[in-house]
Amino acid sequence: MLLPRLDAVRRSLVILWAGGLTLVAIGWAVGVGPLRLSLFVATVVVELAAVVVAFAGRARLSREDPGRRAWTWIGAGLGLRLLAELRLATLYLDAVPGFISGDDRLWAVYFFGLRYLYTLADLALLTGLLAIRRDLLSTGLGFHLRPRDALLLVVLPPLPVTVYLLQSVFLTAPVDAGLHSFRLVSATVGAVVSGVCVVLASPALQMGGGAWAWIWGAAAAAGIARALAFAFAAIAPTWADAIFIEQGLLWTFACFWLLATTLHLRLVTPELRTGSR
């Protein structure tokens, strides 16, 4: 009963993801800015769902299970990113509390400092992913990277440099201090996270694929989408339509992490595995 249920999960979330991208395409074609903001709000909702599902899956693991600590870090990483998105939502909606916007020091921390919640989120995800990789290596099985996976690892590391070059060459509008550094740091960490996800997906595929391959394949796709989003954000001040592509990539990040966490929850929930419900 497990495979049909997993197929239903995949189909549902792929439909959700495709629907969001359709919304982006419509907004891009007709130039409707509110559609982009609507997708941002929907992205935050999906990220909230991913956090809840990640911790639900963690709760199903016993305290002796080495995966419990790894999924704690993954849940914390997704939670930190959600906090960063909620901060961004207050900026988009002009809803920053008055005691923050009216104090220069608090505003500096809120606007410049808290953007690094995204980086902390990626570092937490990286910690969890590396823990899972160590558990795989401890099995003693001889895994190797497939050629296509190795190619991705060759392509991903240059992304931070690409972001920097795009900002330097194409950026003509004024931006706040530190934005270039933030994007470069975040893109670098994000590229590492997506690379580790690729490394995790490769042995899962070698073991016959299945749900584990989907979990880490979805996480890898999410990481790659996030890294690409930085590149389009870098040229958005010069090419306004890039903001729609950026939001579509961030929507992809959210949907694929929700897919990964949902599949993991179903794998570690006995009643869902046996089909008793």
mmCIF file of C-alpha atoms in Angstrom:
data_model
loop_
_atom_site.group_PDB
_atom_site.id
_atom_site.type_symbol
_atom_site.label_atom_id
_atom_site.label_comp_id
_atom_site.label_asym_id
_atom_site.label_seq_id
_atom_site.Cartn_x
_atom_site.Cartn_y
_atom_site.Cartn_z
ATOM 1 C CA MET A 1 0.000 0.000 0.000
ATOM 2 C CA LEU A 2 2.989 2.314 0.399
ATOM 3 C CA LEU A 3 3.791 2.954 -3.259
ATOM 4 C CA PRO A 4 0.295 4.051 -4.341
ATOM 5 C CA ARG A 5 0.143 6.428 -1.394
ATOM 6 C CA LEU A 6 3.539 7.873 -2.255
ATOM 7 C CA ASP A 7 2.460 8.226 -5.871
ATOM 8 C CA ALA A 8 -0.589 10.176 -4.729
ATOM 9 C CA VAL A 9 1.593 12.479 -2.624
ATOM 10 C CA ARG A 10 3.932 13.115 -5.527
ATOM 11 C CA ARG A 11 1.103 13.811 -7.955
ATOM 12 C CA SER A 12 -0.641 16.209 -5.566
ATOM 13 C CA LEU A 13 2.468 18.246 -4.831
ATOM 14 C CA VAL A 14 3.574 18.309 -8.467
ATOM 15 C CA ILE A 15 0.132 19.690 -9.377
ATOM 16 C CA LEU A 16 0.472 22.306 -6.633
ATOM 17 C CA TRP A 17 3.941 23.240 -7.887
ATOM 18 C CA ALA A 18 2.791 23.453 -11.522
ATOM 19 C CA GLY A 19 -0.173 25.604 -10.516
ATOM 20 C CA GLY A 20 2.127 28.100 -8.795
ATOM 21 C CA LEU A 21 4.401 28.282 -11.823
ATOM 22 C CA THR A 22 1.358 28.896 -14.013
ATOM 23 C CA LEU A 23 0.465 31.820 -11.768
ATOM 24 C CA VAL A 24 3.993 33.195 -12.206
ATOM 25 C CA ALA A 25 3.762 32.805 -15.976
ATOM 26 C CA ILE A 26 0.457 34.693 -16.059
ATOM 27 C CA GLY A 27 1.873 37.497 -13.945
ATOM 28 C CA TRP A 28 4.951 37.677 -16.151
ATOM 29 C CA ALA A 29 2.873 37.759 -19.338
ATOM 30 C CA VAL A 30 0.360 40.401 -18.289
ATOM 31 C CA GLY A 31 2.573 42.323 -15.866
ATOM 32 C CA VAL A 32 0.356 41.899 -12.807
ATOM 33 C CA GLY A 33 2.549 42.597 -9.785
ATOM 34 C CA PRO A 34 0.031 41.406 -7.145
ATOM 35 C CA LEU A 35 0.229 37.885 -8.597
ATOM 36 C CA ARG A 36 3.867 37.747 -7.612
ATOM 37 C CA LEU A 37 3.031 38.876 -4.064
ATOM 38 C CA SER A 38 0.249 36.286 -3.914
ATOM 39 C CA LEU A 39 2.714 33.557 -4.857
ATOM 40 C CA PHE A 40 5.119 34.821 -2.189
ATOM 41 C CA VAL A 41 2.385 34.445 0.439
ATOM 42 C CA ALA A 42 1.571 30.968 -0.908
ATOM 43 C CA THR A 43 5.286 30.106 -0.729
ATOM 44 C CA VAL A 44 5.376 31.060 2.953
ATOM 45 C CA VAL A 45 2.338 28.847 3.621
ATOM 46 C CA VAL A 46 4.015 25.896 1.871
ATOM 47 C CA GLU A 47 7.212 26.479 3.843
ATOM 48 C CA LEU A 48 5.181 26.478 7.068
ATOM 49 C CA ALA A 49 3.689 23.142 6.048
ATOM 50 C CA ALA A 50 7.177 21.768 5.339
ATOM 51 C CA VAL A 51 8.343 22.757 8.841
ATOM 52 C CA VAL A 52 5.338 21.094 10.492
ATOM 53 C CA VAL A 53 5.741 17.914 8.437
ATOM 54 C CA ALA A 54 9.516 17.775 9.029
ATOM 55 C CA PHE A 55 9.066 17.832 12.801
ATOM 56 C CA ALA A 56 6.184 15.373 12.559
ATOM 57 C CA GLY A 57 8.520 12.958 10.771
ATOM 58 C CA ARG A 58 11.227 13.556 13.380
ATOM 59 C CA ALA A 59 8.756 12.787 16.172
ATOM 60 C CA ARG A 60 8.129 9.358 14.616
ATOM 61 C CA LEU A 61 11.793 8.397 15.015
ATOM 62 C CA SER A 62 12.992 6.794 18.240
ATOM 63 C CA ARG A 63 15.558 8.579 20.371
ATOM 64 C CA GLU A 64 18.101 5.885 19.459
ATOM 65 C CA ASP A 65 17.587 6.425 15.735
ATOM 66 C CA PRO A 66 20.563 8.392 14.319
ATOM 67 C CA GLY A 67 18.202 9.991 11.814
ATOM 68 C CA ARG A 68 16.329 11.798 14.601
ATOM 69 C CA ARG A 69 19.158 14.259 15.203
ATOM 70 C CA ALA A 70 19.600 14.825 11.467
ATOM 71 C CA TRP A 71 15.912 15.607 10.990
ATOM 72 C CA THR A 72 16.023 17.908 14.005
ATOM 73 C CA TRP A 73 18.589 20.000 12.137
ATOM 74 C CA ILE A 74 16.588 19.825 8.909
ATOM 75 C CA GLY A 75 13.413 20.932 10.698
ATOM 76 C CA ALA A 76 15.340 23.730 12.432
ATOM 77 C CA GLY A 77 16.773 24.864 9.098
ATOM 78 C CA LEU A 78 13.359 25.009 7.468
ATOM 79 C CA GLY A 79 12.020 26.803 10.565
ATOM 80 C CA LEU A 80 14.742 29.448 10.447
ATOM 81 C CA ARG A 81 14.000 30.031 6.788
ATOM 82 C CA LEU A 82 10.324 30.458 7.637
ATOM 83 C CA LEU A 83 11.245 33.134 10.183
ATOM 84 C CA ALA A 84 13.327 34.876 7.527
ATOM 85 C CA GLU A 85 10.377 34.781 5.129
ATOM 86 C CA LEU A 86 8.024 36.204 7.763
ATOM 87 C CA ARG A 87 10.502 39.055 8.292
ATOM 88 C CA LEU A 88 10.502 39.664 4.543
ATOM 89 C CA ALA A 89 6.699 39.598 4.524
ATOM 90 C CA THR A 90 6.606 42.471 7.034
ATOM 91 C CA LEU A 91 8.834 44.480 4.676
ATOM 92 C CA TYR A 92 6.720 43.676 1.610
ATOM 93 C CA LEU A 93 3.458 44.503 3.406
ATOM 94 C CA ASP A 94 4.833 47.544 5.244
ATOM 95 C CA ALA A 95 4.001 45.836 8.532
ATOM 96 C CA VAL A 96 7.248 46.318 10.468
ATOM 97 C CA PRO A 97 6.402 47.125 14.118
ATOM 98 C CA GLY A 98 6.749 50.810 14.917
ATOM 99 C CA PHE A 99 9.197 50.303 17.781
ATOM 100 C CA ILE A 100 11.603 48.708 15.271
ATOM 101 C CA SER A 101 11.169 51.082 12.342
ATOM 102 C CA GLY A 102 11.426 54.064 14.686
ATOM 103 C CA ASP A 103 14.737 53.017 16.235
ATOM 104 C CA ASP A 104 17.828 53.294 14.025
ATOM 105 C CA ARG A 105 19.732 50.507 15.789
ATOM 106 C CA LEU A 106 16.814 48.068 15.859
ATOM 107 C CA TRP A 107 16.041 48.861 12.232
ATOM 108 C CA ALA A 108 19.638 48.150 11.224
ATOM 109 C CA VAL A 109 19.515 44.777 12.975
ATOM 110 C CA TYR A 110 16.101 43.961 11.542
ATOM 111 C CA PHE A 111 16.832 45.033 7.979
ATOM 112 C CA PHE A 112 20.528 44.234 7.558
ATOM 113 C CA GLY A 113 21.261 41.625 10.215
ATOM 114 C CA LEU A 114 18.223 39.352 10.174
ATOM 115 C CA ARG A 115 18.567 38.717 6.442
ATOM 116 C CA TYR A 116 21.317 36.278 7.493
ATOM 117 C CA LEU A 117 18.621 34.048 8.970
ATOM 118 C CA TYR A 118 18.597 32.570 5.468
ATOM 119 C CA THR A 119 22.273 31.672 5.796
ATOM 120 C CA LEU A 120 21.759 30.200 9.277
ATOM 121 C CA ALA A 121 18.882 28.155 7.861
ATOM 122 C CA ASP A 122 21.117 26.759 5.120
ATOM 123 C CA LEU A 123 23.845 25.931 7.650
ATOM 124 C CA ALA A 124 21.332 24.045 9.793
ATOM 125 C CA LEU A 125 20.131 22.125 6.733
ATOM 126 C CA LEU A 126 23.740 21.382 5.832
ATOM 127 C CA THR A 127 24.420 19.983 9.318
ATOM 128 C CA GLY A 128 21.454 17.638 9.059
ATOM 129 C CA LEU A 129 22.317 16.513 5.540
ATOM 130 C CA LEU A 130 25.932 15.802 6.446
ATOM 131 C CA ALA A 131 24.752 13.729 9.419
ATOM 132 C CA ILE A 132 22.617 11.624 7.080
ATOM 133 C CA ARG A 133 25.577 11.228 4.740
ATOM 134 C CA ARG A 134 27.733 9.985 7.636
ATOM 135 C CA ASP A 135 25.061 7.437 8.502
ATOM 136 C CA LEU A 136 25.083 6.194 4.907
ATOM 137 C CA LEU A 137 28.859 5.892 4.881
ATOM 138 C CA SER A 138 28.794 3.993 8.189
ATOM 139 C CA THR A 139 26.930 1.143 6.454
ATOM 140 C CA GLY A 140 30.172 0.252 4.666
ATOM 141 C CA LEU A 141 28.440 -0.003 1.298
ATOM 142 C CA GLY A 142 30.539 1.190 -1.595
ATOM 143 C CA PHE A 143 28.595 4.014 -3.178
ATOM 144 C CA HIS A 144 29.930 6.056 -6.049
ATOM 145 C CA LEU A 145 28.667 9.137 -7.833
ATOM 146 C CA ARG A 146 26.961 8.519 -11.144
ATOM 147 C CA PRO A 147 28.348 10.606 -14.034
ATOM 148 C CA ARG A 148 25.248 12.820 -14.212
ATOM 149 C CA ASP A 149 25.477 13.497 -10.461
ATOM 150 C CA ALA A 150 29.158 14.333 -10.729
ATOM 151 C CA LEU A 151 28.303 16.770 -13.530
ATOM 152 C CA LEU A 152 25.881 18.600 -11.217
ATOM 153 C CA LEU A 153 28.621 18.940 -8.629
ATOM 154 C CA VAL A 154 30.817 20.508 -11.300
ATOM 155 C CA VAL A 155 28.068 22.956 -12.302
ATOM 156 C CA LEU A 156 26.921 24.018 -8.814
ATOM 157 C CA PRO A 157 30.113 25.494 -7.255
ATOM 158 C CA PRO A 158 30.515 28.272 -9.876
ATOM 159 C CA LEU A 159 27.025 29.619 -9.083
ATOM 160 C CA PRO A 160 28.227 31.993 -6.321
ATOM 161 C CA VAL A 161 30.801 33.484 -8.697
ATOM 162 C CA THR A 162 28.075 33.828 -11.331
ATOM 163 C CA VAL A 163 25.909 35.716 -8.852
ATOM 164 C CA TYR A 164 28.758 38.071 -8.025
ATOM 165 C CA LEU A 165 29.521 38.737 -11.687
ATOM 166 C CA LEU A 166 25.864 39.321 -12.531
ATOM 167 C CA GLN A 167 25.586 41.840 -9.715
ATOM 168 C CA SER A 168 28.771 43.600 -10.774
ATOM 169 C CA VAL A 169 27.998 43.739 -14.482
ATOM 170 C CA PHE A 170 24.234 44.190 -14.689
ATOM 171 C CA LEU A 171 23.359 46.079 -11.534
ATOM 172 C CA THR A 172 22.724 49.735 -12.265
ATOM 173 C CA ALA A 173 20.157 50.658 -9.608
ATOM 174 C CA PRO A 174 21.277 51.625 -6.087
ATOM 175 C CA VAL A 175 20.976 48.902 -3.437
ATOM 176 C CA ASP A 176 21.404 48.787 0.319
ATOM 177 C CA ALA A 177 24.841 48.267 1.802
ATOM 178 C CA GLY A 178 25.881 44.652 2.226
ATOM 179 C CA LEU A 179 23.422 43.133 -0.242
ATOM 180 C CA HIS A 180 26.151 41.879 -2.561
ATOM 181 C CA SER A 181 28.007 40.209 0.304
ATOM 182 C CA PHE A 182 24.818 38.619 1.607
ATOM 183 C CA ARG A 183 23.913 37.173 -1.780
ATOM 184 C CA LEU A 184 27.424 35.862 -2.338
ATOM 185 C CA VAL A 185 27.574 34.177 1.094
ATOM 186 C CA SER A 186 24.059 32.759 0.792
ATOM 187 C CA ALA A 187 24.588 31.488 -2.745
ATOM 188 C CA THR A 188 27.826 29.791 -1.665
ATOM 189 C CA VAL A 189 26.227 27.992 1.271
ATOM 190 C CA GLY A 190 23.164 27.155 -0.830
ATOM 191 C CA ALA A 191 25.351 25.600 -3.517
ATOM 192 C CA VAL A 192 27.030 23.393 -0.901
ATOM 193 C CA VAL A 193 23.632 22.319 0.475
ATOM 194 C CA SER A 194 22.340 21.376 -2.974
ATOM 195 C CA GLY A 195 25.587 19.520 -3.694
ATOM 196 C CA VAL A 196 25.212 17.408 -0.543
ATOM 197 C CA CYS A 197 21.607 16.630 -1.539
ATOM 198 C CA VAL A 198 22.871 15.390 -4.902
ATOM 199 C CA VAL A 199 25.393 13.200 -3.083
ATOM 200 C CA LEU A 200 22.559 11.752 -0.981
ATOM 201 C CA ALA A 201 20.281 11.159 -3.958
ATOM 202 C CA SER A 202 22.963 9.232 -5.850
ATOM 203 C CA PRO A 203 23.282 6.250 -3.448
ATOM 204 C CA ALA A 204 19.492 6.169 -2.998
ATOM 205 C CA LEU A 205 19.161 5.664 -6.741
ATOM 206 C CA GLN A 206 21.871 3.008 -6.673
ATOM 207 C CA MET A 207 19.882 1.120 -4.012
ATOM 208 C CA GLY A 208 16.981 0.840 -6.413
ATOM 209 C CA GLY A 209 15.429 4.277 -6.223
ATOM 210 C CA GLY A 210 12.096 4.391 -4.458
ATOM 211 C CA ALA A 211 11.011 6.904 -1.851
ATOM 212 C CA TRP A 212 14.506 7.690 -0.552
ATOM 213 C CA ALA A 213 15.637 8.673 -4.020
ATOM 214 C CA TRP A 214 12.584 10.910 -4.336
ATOM 215 C CA ILE A 215 13.270 12.493 -0.933
ATOM 216 C CA TRP A 216 16.863 13.456 -1.648
ATOM 217 C CA GLY A 217 16.188 14.122 -5.302
ATOM 218 C CA ALA A 218 13.488 16.611 -4.288
ATOM 219 C CA ALA A 219 15.847 18.204 -1.751
ATOM 220 C CA ALA A 220 18.548 18.485 -4.413
ATOM 221 C CA ALA A 221 16.119 20.121 -6.850
ATOM 222 C CA ALA A 222 15.078 22.537 -4.093
ATOM 223 C CA GLY A 223 18.688 23.506 -3.440
ATOM 224 C CA ILE A 224 19.449 24.038 -7.110
ATOM 225 C CA ALA A 225 16.326 26.198 -7.518
ATOM 226 C CA ARG A 226 17.367 28.304 -4.519
ATOM 227 C CA ALA A 227 20.858 28.813 -5.924
ATOM 228 C CA LEU A 228 19.461 29.866 -9.301
ATOM 229 C CA ALA A 229 17.053 32.259 -7.586
ATOM 230 C CA PHE A 230 20.026 34.283 -6.350
ATOM 231 C CA ALA A 231 21.262 34.735 -9.905
ATOM 232 C CA PHE A 232 17.918 36.120 -11.072
ATOM 233 C CA ALA A 233 17.610 38.318 -7.969
ATOM 234 C CA ALA A 234 20.989 39.802 -8.851
ATOM 235 C CA ILE A 235 19.787 41.090 -12.230
ATOM 236 C CA ALA A 236 16.244 42.012 -11.131
ATOM 237 C CA PRO A 237 17.041 45.749 -10.698
ATOM 238 C CA THR A 238 18.082 45.854 -14.364
ATOM 239 C CA TRP A 239 15.613 43.298 -15.787
ATOM 240 C CA ALA A 240 12.328 43.722 -13.916
ATOM 241 C CA ASP A 241 10.814 40.484 -15.197
ATOM 242 C CA ALA A 242 13.554 38.497 -13.445
ATOM 243 C CA ILE A 243 11.672 38.966 -10.192
ATOM 244 C CA PHE A 244 8.924 36.661 -11.471
ATOM 245 C CA ILE A 245 11.450 33.961 -12.326
ATOM 246 C CA GLU A 246 13.077 34.376 -8.912
ATOM 247 C CA GLN A 247 9.731 33.906 -7.162
ATOM 248 C CA GLY A 248 8.989 30.863 -9.300
ATOM 249 C CA LEU A 249 12.304 29.317 -8.257
ATOM 250 C CA LEU A 250 11.625 30.057 -4.584
ATOM 251 C CA TRP A 251 8.192 28.464 -5.002
ATOM 252 C CA THR A 252 9.980 25.421 -6.421
ATOM 253 C CA PHE A 253 12.264 25.356 -3.369
ATOM 254 C CA ALA A 254 9.287 25.358 -1.009
ATOM 255 C CA CYS A 255 7.253 22.753 -2.900
ATOM 256 C CA PHE A 256 10.114 20.309 -3.269
ATOM 257 C CA TRP A 257 11.082 20.531 0.393
ATOM 258 C CA LEU A 258 7.435 19.895 1.272
ATOM 259 C CA LEU A 259 7.570 16.869 -1.026
ATOM 260 C CA ALA A 260 10.742 15.605 0.673
ATOM 261 C CA THR A 261 9.390 16.030 4.206
ATOM 262 C CA THR A 262 5.993 14.521 3.353
ATOM 263 C CA LEU A 263 7.550 11.439 1.779
ATOM 264 C CA HIS A 264 9.810 11.038 4.812
ATOM 265 C CA LEU A 265 6.812 11.286 7.170
ATOM 266 C CA ARG A 266 5.016 8.537 5.267
ATOM 267 C CA LEU A 267 8.091 6.322 5.310
ATOM 268 C CA VAL A 268 8.509 6.531 9.078
ATOM 269 C CA THR A 269 4.797 6.246 9.959
ATOM 270 C CA PRO A 270 3.914 2.530 10.340
ATOM 271 C CA GLU A 271 0.160 2.961 9.919
ATOM 272 C CA LEU A 272 0.712 4.827 6.649
ATOM 273 C CA ARG A 273 3.197 2.225 5.430
ATOM 274 C CA THR A 274 0.806 -0.667 6.065
ATOM 275 C CA GLY A 275 -2.231 1.173 4.758
ATOM 276 C CA SER A 276 -4.197 0.633 7.997
ATOM 277 C CA ARG A 277 -5.614 4.122 7.657
#
